[in-house]
CSV table of C-alpha atoms in Angstrom, one decimal:
chain,number,residue,atom,x,y,z
A,1,UNK,CA,56.5,-22.0,-35.3
A,2,UNK,CA,59.9,-22.8,-36.5
A,3,UNK,CA,60.4,-25.4,-39.2
A,4,UNK,CA,61.8,-28.0,-37.0
A,5,UNK,CA,59.3,-27.4,-34.2
A,6,UNK,CA,57.0,-30.5,-33.5
A,7,UNK,CA,53.2,-29.6,-34.0
A,8,UNK,CA,51.1,-30.0,-30.8
A,9,UNK,CA,48.8,-33.1,-31.1
A,10,UNK,CA,45.8,-34.2,-29.6
A,11,UNK,CA,47.6,-36.6,-27.5
A,12,UNK,CA,49.4,-33.6,-25.9
A,13,UNK,CA,46.5,-32.0,-25.1
A,14,UNK,CA,44.8,-34.9,-23.7
A,15,UNK,CA,47.7,-35.7,-21.4
A,16,UNK,CA,47.9,-32.1,-20.0
A,17,UNK,CA,44.2,-32.1,-19.6
A,18,UNK,CA,44.0,-35.6,-17.9
A,19,UNK,CA,41.2,-36.7,-20.4
A,20,UNK,CA,41.2,-39.2,-23.2
A,21,UNK,CA,42.3,-38.1,-26.8
A,22,UNK,CA,38.5,-38.9,-27.9
A,23,UNK,CA,37.3,-36.2,-25.4
A,24,UNK,CA,39.8,-33.4,-26.8
A,25,UNK,CA,38.7,-34.8,-30.3
A,26,UNK,CA,34.9,-34.0,-29.3
A,27,UNK,CA,35.9,-30.5,-28.0
A,28,UNK,CA,37.7,-29.7,-31.4
A,29,UNK,CA,35.0,-30.9,-33.6
A,30,UNK,CA,32.3,-29.1,-31.6
A,31,UNK,CA,30.5,-32.2,-30.2
A,32,UNK,CA,28.0,-31.5,-27.3
A,33,UNK,CA,28.6,-34.4,-25.2
A,34,UNK,CA,31.5,-32.9,-23.1
A,35,UNK,CA,31.1,-31.5,-19.4
A,36,UNK,CA,31.3,-27.7,-19.6
A,37,UNK,CA,34.3,-27.7,-17.1
A,38,UNK,CA,36.1,-30.2,-19.2
A,39,UNK,CA,35.6,-28.2,-22.4
A,40,UNK,CA,36.6,-25.0,-21.0
A,41,UNK,CA,40.0,-26.6,-19.5
A,42,UNK,CA,40.5,-28.5,-22.9
A,43,UNK,CA,39.8,-25.3,-25.0
A,44,UNK,CA,42.2,-23.1,-22.6
A,45,UNK,CA,45.1,-25.8,-23.5
A,46,UNK,CA,44.4,-25.7,-26.9
A,47,UNK,CA,44.9,-21.9,-26.9
A,48,UNK,CA,47.9,-21.9,-24.7
A,49,UNK,CA,49.6,-24.7,-27.5
A,50,UNK,CA,48.5,-22.7,-30.4
A,51,UNK,CA,46.6,-26.0,-31.5
A,52,UNK,CA,45.0,-25.4,-34.8
A,53,UNK,CA,42.5,-28.0,-36.3
A,54,UNK,CA,43.1,-29.4,-39.9
A,55,UNK,CA,40.9,-27.4,-41.5
A,56,UNK,CA,41.3,-28.6,-44.9
A,57,UNK,CA,41.0,-32.4,-44.4
A,58,UNK,CA,39.3,-33.4,-47.5
A,59,UNK,CA,37.1,-36.4,-46.0
A,60,UNK,CA,35.9,-34.1,-43.2
A,61,UNK,CA,35.0,-31.3,-45.8
A,62,UNK,CA,33.1,-33.7,-47.9
A,63,UNK,CA,31.0,-35.4,-45.0
A,64,UNK,CA,29.8,-32.6,-43.1
A,65,UNK,CA,31.4,-29.2,-43.0
A,66,UNK,CA,30.2,-26.7,-40.6
A,67,UNK,CA,30.3,-23.1,-41.6
A,68,UNK,CA,30.1,-20.2,-39.2
A,69,UNK,CA,28.0,-17.2,-40.7
A,70,UNK,CA,28.0,-13.9,-38.6
A,71,UNK,CA,26.3,-10.6,-38.8
A,72,UNK,CA,26.2,-7.3,-36.9
A,73,UNK,CA,22.9,-5.5,-35.9
A,74,UNK,CA,19.4,-6.4,-35.9
A,75,UNK,CA,18.1,-9.4,-38.0
A,76,UNK,CA,16.2,-7.2,-40.7
A,77,UNK,CA,14.7,-8.2,-43.6
A,78,UNK,CA,18.0,-7.9,-45.6
A,79,UNK,CA,19.7,-10.3,-43.4
A,80,UNK,CA,17.0,-12.7,-42.9
A,81,UNK,CA,16.6,-13.2,-46.7
A,82,UNK,CA,20.4,-13.6,-47.4
A,83,UNK,CA,20.5,-16.3,-44.4
A,84,UNK,CA,17.6,-18.2,-46.2
A,85,UNK,CA,19.8,-18.4,-49.1
A,86,UNK,CA,22.5,-19.6,-47.2
A,87,UNK,CA,20.7,-22.3,-45.3
A,88,UNK,CA,19.0,-23.6,-48.4
A,89,UNK,CA,22.3,-24.1,-50.0
A,90,UNK,CA,23.8,-25.8,-47.0
A,91,UNK,CA,20.9,-28.0,-47.1
A,92,UNK,CA,21.5,-29.2,-50.5
A,93,UNK,CA,25.4,-29.3,-50.1
A,94,UNK,CA,24.9,-31.5,-46.8
A,95,UNK,CA,26.7,-28.7,-44.9
A,96,UNK,CA,25.9,-27.4,-41.4
A,97,UNK,CA,25.4,-23.6,-40.7
A,98,UNK,CA,25.8,-21.8,-37.3
A,99,UNK,CA,24.5,-18.5,-37.2
A,100,UNK,CA,26.0,-15.9,-34.6
A,101,UNK,CA,26.4,-12.2,-33.9
A,102,UNK,CA,30.0,-11.1,-35.0
A,103,UNK,CA,32.3,-11.1,-31.9
A,104,UNK,CA,35.3,-9.2,-30.8
A,105,UNK,CA,36.5,-11.6,-28.1
A,106,UNK,CA,40.1,-12.6,-27.9
A,107,UNK,CA,40.9,-15.6,-30.0
A,108,UNK,CA,37.5,-15.8,-31.4
A,109,UNK,CA,38.8,-17.4,-34.7
A,110,UNK,CA,40.8,-20.0,-32.9
A,111,UNK,CA,37.6,-20.5,-30.7
A,112,UNK,CA,35.6,-21.1,-34.2
A,113,UNK,CA,38.4,-23.9,-35.2
A,114,UNK,CA,38.3,-25.5,-31.9
A,115,UNK,CA,34.3,-25.9,-32.4
A,116,UNK,CA,34.8,-27.5,-35.7
A,117,UNK,CA,34.1,-24.8,-38.2
A,118,UNK,CA,35.6,-24.7,-41.6
A,119,UNK,CA,34.9,-21.3,-43.0
A,120,UNK,CA,33.2,-17.9,-41.8
A,121,UNK,CA,30.6,-16.0,-44.0
A,122,UNK,CA,30.2,-12.4,-42.7
A,123,UNK,CA,27.1,-10.7,-43.7
A,124,UNK,CA,27.7,-6.8,-44.1
A,125,UNK,CA,30.1,-6.9,-41.4
A,126,UNK,CA,33.3,-4.9,-41.2
A,127,UNK,CA,36.7,-6.9,-40.6
A,128,UNK,CA,39.9,-4.9,-39.5
A,129,UNK,CA,43.1,-5.9,-40.1
A,130,UNK,CA,43.5,-7.7,-36.8
A,131,UNK,CA,40.4,-9.7,-37.5
A,132,UNK,CA,42.0,-10.8,-40.8
A,133,UNK,CA,45.4,-11.7,-39.2
A,134,UNK,CA,43.4,-13.7,-36.5
A,135,UNK,CA,41.6,-15.5,-39.2
A,136,UNK,CA,44.9,-16.0,-41.3
A,137,UNK,CA,46.8,-17.5,-38.2
A,138,UNK,CA,43.8,-19.8,-37.5
A,139,UNK,CA,43.9,-20.9,-41.2
A,140,UNK,CA,39.9,-20.3,-41.5
A,141,UNK,CA,38.7,-18.8,-45.1
A,142,UNK,CA,36.3,-15.9,-44.9
A,143,UNK,CA,33.7,-14.9,-47.5
A,144,UNK,CA,32.1,-11.6,-46.8
A,145,UNK,CA,28.5,-11.2,-48.4
A,146,UNK,CA,27.8,-7.4,-49.8
A,147,UNK,CA,31.0,-6.0,-48.3
A,148,UNK,CA,30.6,-2.4,-46.9
A,149,UNK,CA,34.3,-1.7,-47.4
A,150,UNK,CA,36.7,-2.7,-50.4
A,151,UNK,CA,37.6,-6.2,-49.7
A,152,UNK,CA,41.1,-7.2,-48.5
A,153,UNK,CA,43.0,-9.3,-51.1
A,154,UNK,CA,42.9,-12.1,-48.6
A,155,UNK,CA,39.2,-12.4,-48.6
A,156,UNK,CA,36.5,-13.4,-51.0
A,157,UNK,CA,33.2,-11.6,-51.4
A,158,UNK,CA,29.7,-12.0,-53.0
A,159,UNK,CA,27.7,-8.8,-54.0
A,160,UNK,CA,25.3,-7.4,-56.6
A,161,UNK,CA,25.6,-4.8,-59.5
A,162,UNK,CA,25.0,-2.0,-57.4
A,163,UNK,CA,26.1,0.5,-60.2
A,164,UNK,CA,23.8,-0.9,-62.8
A,165,UNK,CA,20.9,-0.8,-60.1
A,166,UNK,CA,21.4,2.6,-59.4
A,167,UNK,CA,21.6,3.5,-63.1
A,168,UNK,CA,18.4,1.7,-63.7
A,169,UNK,CA,16.4,3.1,-60.7
A,170,UNK,CA,17.5,6.7,-61.9
A,171,UNK,CA,16.6,6.0,-65.5
A,172,UNK,CA,13.3,4.9,-64.7
A,173,UNK,CA,12.3,8.2,-62.9
A,174,UNK,CA,13.8,10.3,-65.5
A,175,UNK,CA,11.7,8.0,-68.1
A,176,UNK,CA,8.5,9.1,-66.1
A,177,UNK,CA,9.4,12.9,-66.6
A,178,UNK,CA,11.1,13.5,-63.2
A,179,UNK,CA,13.7,16.1,-63.5
A,180,UNK,CA,14.4,16.9,-59.7
A,181,UNK,CA,15.5,13.4,-58.5
A,182,UNK,CA,17.4,13.1,-55.0
A,183,UNK,CA,19.7,10.1,-53.8
A,184,UNK,CA,19.3,9.4,-50.0
A,185,UNK,CA,21.7,7.0,-49.3
A,186,UNK,CA,23.7,4.6,-46.7
A,187,UNK,CA,27.2,5.2,-45.0
A,188,UNK,CA,29.2,7.4,-47.3
A,189,UNK,CA,32.2,5.1,-47.5
A,190,UNK,CA,30.3,2.0,-47.9
A,191,UNK,CA,31.3,0.2,-51.3
A,192,UNK,CA,27.7,-0.6,-52.2
A,193,UNK,CA,26.2,2.7,-51.4
A,194,UNK,CA,29.1,4.6,-53.4
A,195,UNK,CA,28.2,2.4,-56.3
A,196,UNK,CA,24.6,3.1,-56.1
A,197,UNK,CA,25.5,6.8,-55.9
A,198,UNK,CA,27.5,6.6,-59.0
A,199,UNK,CA,24.8,4.8,-60.9
A,200,UNK,CA,22.5,7.6,-60.1
A,201,UNK,CA,24.8,10.4,-60.8
A,202,UNK,CA,25.8,8.5,-64.1
A,203,UNK,CA,22.3,8.5,-65.3
A,204,UNK,CA,21.4,12.0,-64.2
A,205,UNK,CA,24.5,13.3,-66.2
A,206,UNK,CA,23.5,11.4,-69.2
A,207,UNK,CA,20.0,13.0,-69.3
A,208,UNK,CA,21.5,16.3,-68.9
A,209,UNK,CA,19.9,16.7,-65.7
A,210,UNK,CA,21.8,18.8,-62.8
A,211,UNK,CA,22.3,17.5,-59.5
A,212,UNK,CA,22.2,20.3,-56.8
A,213,UNK,CA,24.5,19.4,-53.6
A,214,UNK,CA,21.6,19.2,-51.3
A,215,UNK,CA,20.1,16.2,-53.4
A,216,UNK,CA,22.5,13.5,-52.5
A,217,UNK,CA,22.5,12.7,-48.7
A,218,UNK,CA,24.3,10.0,-46.9
A,219,UNK,CA,23.3,8.2,-43.9
A,220,UNK,CA,22.6,4.7,-42.5
A,221,UNK,CA,20.7,1.9,-44.3
A,222,UNK,CA,17.7,2.9,-41.8
A,223,UNK,CA,14.1,3.8,-41.7
A,224,UNK,CA,15.3,6.7,-39.5
A,225,UNK,CA,17.6,7.8,-42.3
A,226,UNK,CA,14.5,7.8,-44.7
A,227,UNK,CA,12.5,9.8,-42.2
A,228,UNK,CA,15.0,12.5,-41.4
A,229,UNK,CA,16.7,12.8,-44.9
A,230,UNK,CA,13.2,13.1,-46.6
A,231,UNK,CA,12.1,15.8,-44.1
A,232,UNK,CA,15.4,17.8,-45.1
A,233,UNK,CA,15.0,17.3,-48.6
A,234,UNK,CA,11.1,18.4,-48.7
A,235,UNK,CA,12.1,21.6,-46.8
A,236,UNK,CA,14.3,22.7,-49.7
A,237,UNK,CA,13.0,25.7,-51.6
A,238,UNK,CA,13.0,23.3,-54.6
A,239,UNK,CA,12.3,19.9,-53.3
A,240,UNK,CA,12.8,16.8,-55.3
A,241,UNK,CA,9.5,15.3,-57.2
A,242,UNK,CA,11.3,11.9,-56.6
A,243,UNK,CA,13.8,10.0,-54.4
A,244,UNK,CA,16.0,7.1,-55.1
A,245,UNK,CA,16.6,5.5,-51.8
A,246,UNK,CA,19.9,3.4,-50.9
A,247,UNK,CA,17.7,0.6,-49.4
A,248,UNK,CA,13.9,-0.2,-48.8
A,249,UNK,CA,14.2,0.6,-45.1
A,250,UNK,CA,15.3,4.0,-46.2
A,251,UNK,CA,12.5,4.2,-48.8
A,252,UNK,CA,9.6,3.2,-46.3
A,253,UNK,CA,11.0,6.2,-44.3
A,254,UNK,CA,10.7,8.3,-47.0
A,255,UNK,CA,7.1,7.3,-47.7
A,256,UNK,CA,6.2,8.0,-44.1
A,257,UNK,CA,8.0,11.5,-44.1
A,258,UNK,CA,5.9,12.5,-47.1
A,259,UNK,CA,2.7,11.2,-45.6
A,260,UNK,CA,3.2,13.3,-42.5
A,261,UNK,CA,3.3,16.1,-44.6
A,262,UNK,CA,0.1,15.6,-46.4
A,263,UNK,CA,1.9,14.3,-49.5
A,264,UNK,CA,0.7,11.2,-51.6
A,265,UNK,CA,3.1,8.5,-53.0
A,266,UNK,CA,3.4,8.5,-55.8
A,267,UNK,CA,1.2,11.4,-56.7
A,268,UNK,CA,3.1,14.0,-55.1
A,269,UNK,CA,6.2,12.2,-54.5
A,270,UNK,CA,7.8,9.1,-56.4
A,271,UNK,CA,10.2,6.6,-54.3
A,272,UNK,CA,12.5,4.1,-55.3
A,273,UNK,CA,14.0,1.5,-53.0
A,274,UNK,CA,16.9,-0.9,-53.3
A,275,UNK,CA,16.8,-4.8,-52.4
A,276,UNK,CA,13.5,-5.8,-52.9
A,277,UNK,CA,13.1,-7.5,-49.6
A,278,UNK,CA,9.6,-8.4,-48.2
A,279,UNK,CA,9.5,-5.0,-46.6
A,280,UNK,CA,9.2,-3.4,-50.4
A,281,UNK,CA,6.2,-5.8,-51.2
A,282,UNK,CA,4.2,-5.0,-47.9
A,283,UNK,CA,4.9,-1.2,-47.9
A,284,UNK,CA,1.8,1.1,-48.8
A,285,UNK,CA,2.0,1.7,-51.7
A,286,UNK,CA,4.3,-1.5,-52.4
A,287,UNK,CA,7.5,0.0,-53.5
A,288,UNK,CA,9.2,0.2,-56.8
A,289,UNK,CA,12.7,-1.1,-56.3
A,290,UNK,CA,16.1,-2.6,-57.4
A,291,UNK,CA,16.0,-6.3,-56.7
A,292,UNK,CA,19.2,-7.7,-55.3
A,293,UNK,CA,18.9,-11.6,-55.6
A,294,UNK,CA,19.6,-11.9,-51.7
A,295,UNK,CA,19.1,-15.4,-51.6
A,296,UNK,CA,21.2,-16.5,-54.7
A,297,UNK,CA,23.9,-14.2,-53.3
A,298,UNK,CA,23.6,-16.1,-49.8
A,299,UNK,CA,23.8,-19.4,-51.8
A,300,UNK,CA,26.9,-18.2,-53.8
A,301,UNK,CA,28.7,-17.2,-50.5
A,302,UNK,CA,28.0,-20.7,-49.0
A,303,UNK,CA,29.4,-22.7,-52.0
A,304,UNK,CA,32.5,-20.3,-52.3
A,305,UNK,CA,33.1,-21.0,-48.4
A,306,UNK,CA,32.8,-24.7,-49.0
A,307,UNK,CA,35.2,-24.6,-51.9
A,308,UNK,CA,37.7,-22.8,-50.1
A,309,UNK,CA,37.3,-25.0,-46.7
A,310,UNK,CA,37.9,-27.9,-49.1
A,311,UNK,CA,41.1,-26.3,-50.0
A,312,UNK,CA,39.9,-25.8,-53.7
A,313,UNK,CA,41.1,-22.8,-56.0
A,314,UNK,CA,38.6,-20.2,-56.5
A,315,UNK,CA,39.1,-18.3,-59.4
A,316,UNK,CA,37.5,-14.6,-58.7
A,317,UNK,CA,37.9,-13.1,-55.2
A,318,UNK,CA,34.7,-11.2,-55.9
A,319,UNK,CA,31.4,-12.6,-57.5
A,320,UNK,CA,28.7,-10.0,-58.6
A,321,UNK,CA,25.2,-11.1,-59.5
A,322,UNK,CA,23.0,-9.1,-61.7
A,323,UNK,CA,20.2,-6.7,-60.1
A,324,UNK,CA,16.8,-6.1,-61.7
A,325,UNK,CA,14.4,-3.1,-61.5
A,326,UNK,CA,10.9,-4.3,-60.2
A,327,UNK,CA,8.2,-1.3,-61.0
A,328,UNK,CA,5.5,-1.3,-58.3
A,329,UNK,CA,2.9,1.6,-57.3
A,330,UNK,CA,5.4,4.1,-55.7
A,331,UNK,CA,6.3,5.6,-59.0
A,332,UNK,CA,4.4,7.6,-61.4
A,333,UNK,CA,4.8,10.8,-63.7
A,334,UNK,CA,5.3,14.2,-61.8
A,335,UNK,CA,2.7,16.6,-61.4
A,336,UNK,CA,2.6,19.7,-63.3
A,337,UNK,CA,3.0,21.8,-60.5
A,338,UNK,CA,5.3,21.1,-57.7
A,339,UNK,CA,3.6,19.7,-54.5
A,340,UNK,CA,2.9,21.9,-51.8
A,341,UNK,CA,4.7,21.4,-48.5
A,342,UNK,CA,2.8,21.0,-45.3
């Protein structure tokens, strides 16, 4: 828009749509008492005229800001627990939260602005340059929770001390006497996976324990990665006596792969997870795991989003919360002889 160009007003949109200014205002602010056909016509005109709602109006931000929370994939334990933290913090702050699956639809950011959103929280989602440009044009702040890739300087993020967590998990296994310790992780390029892997390698190096190439395997943060990855590890001539898994889902897959071969956890194979979701507590045996403060991370993301939506300055682009090793029943000293493979 040229500096001398007149900004499109609600009155302009109302005249073009043949409705009242109040009706256009309801559409912009996401009110439900508008006929579907009227809402569609108004939204199309808003897009055509590049109308942007005033995201940073202080009075609206204080009264009842609405934050869009987007995630990809299924609603797994990790996502569910972070969402609980977001929702609890929103309730304490007097904010509203709308939860949705991440969308690739054209003008999706402008649709969010038209619906009255004040900021976006993305849970482990990947945002391309096109996504970020769309958000920037729409004036919507973005906070990424546990980013999978190195954050763009234009966004803010919340995560955990993944390197320290990987270090603590591996040190625990080494302290039990394990020397054949493998790492079975998530996507190779995911920032959190890289940090956990580096923590594992740092602990192994500090302990003077070599890491065979076959002992580190990337995958996805899924149960299937645990099943398939553990099967490959246990087929090695010198299989590991312990596995540090990149998350709890992978760890449960490792436990099942061991059980399918007649191996016992932790007597024959020790397993450590990461996240400390409800899955870790319900597993058999209950998992030793690295606790990510998922609810606290969700709360921090919500508070950051509210500050940005209110036009406040946020000192740090990235917040990291501390991890903690939680020892349960899936780890024990190794047997004197390596386990037999079934």
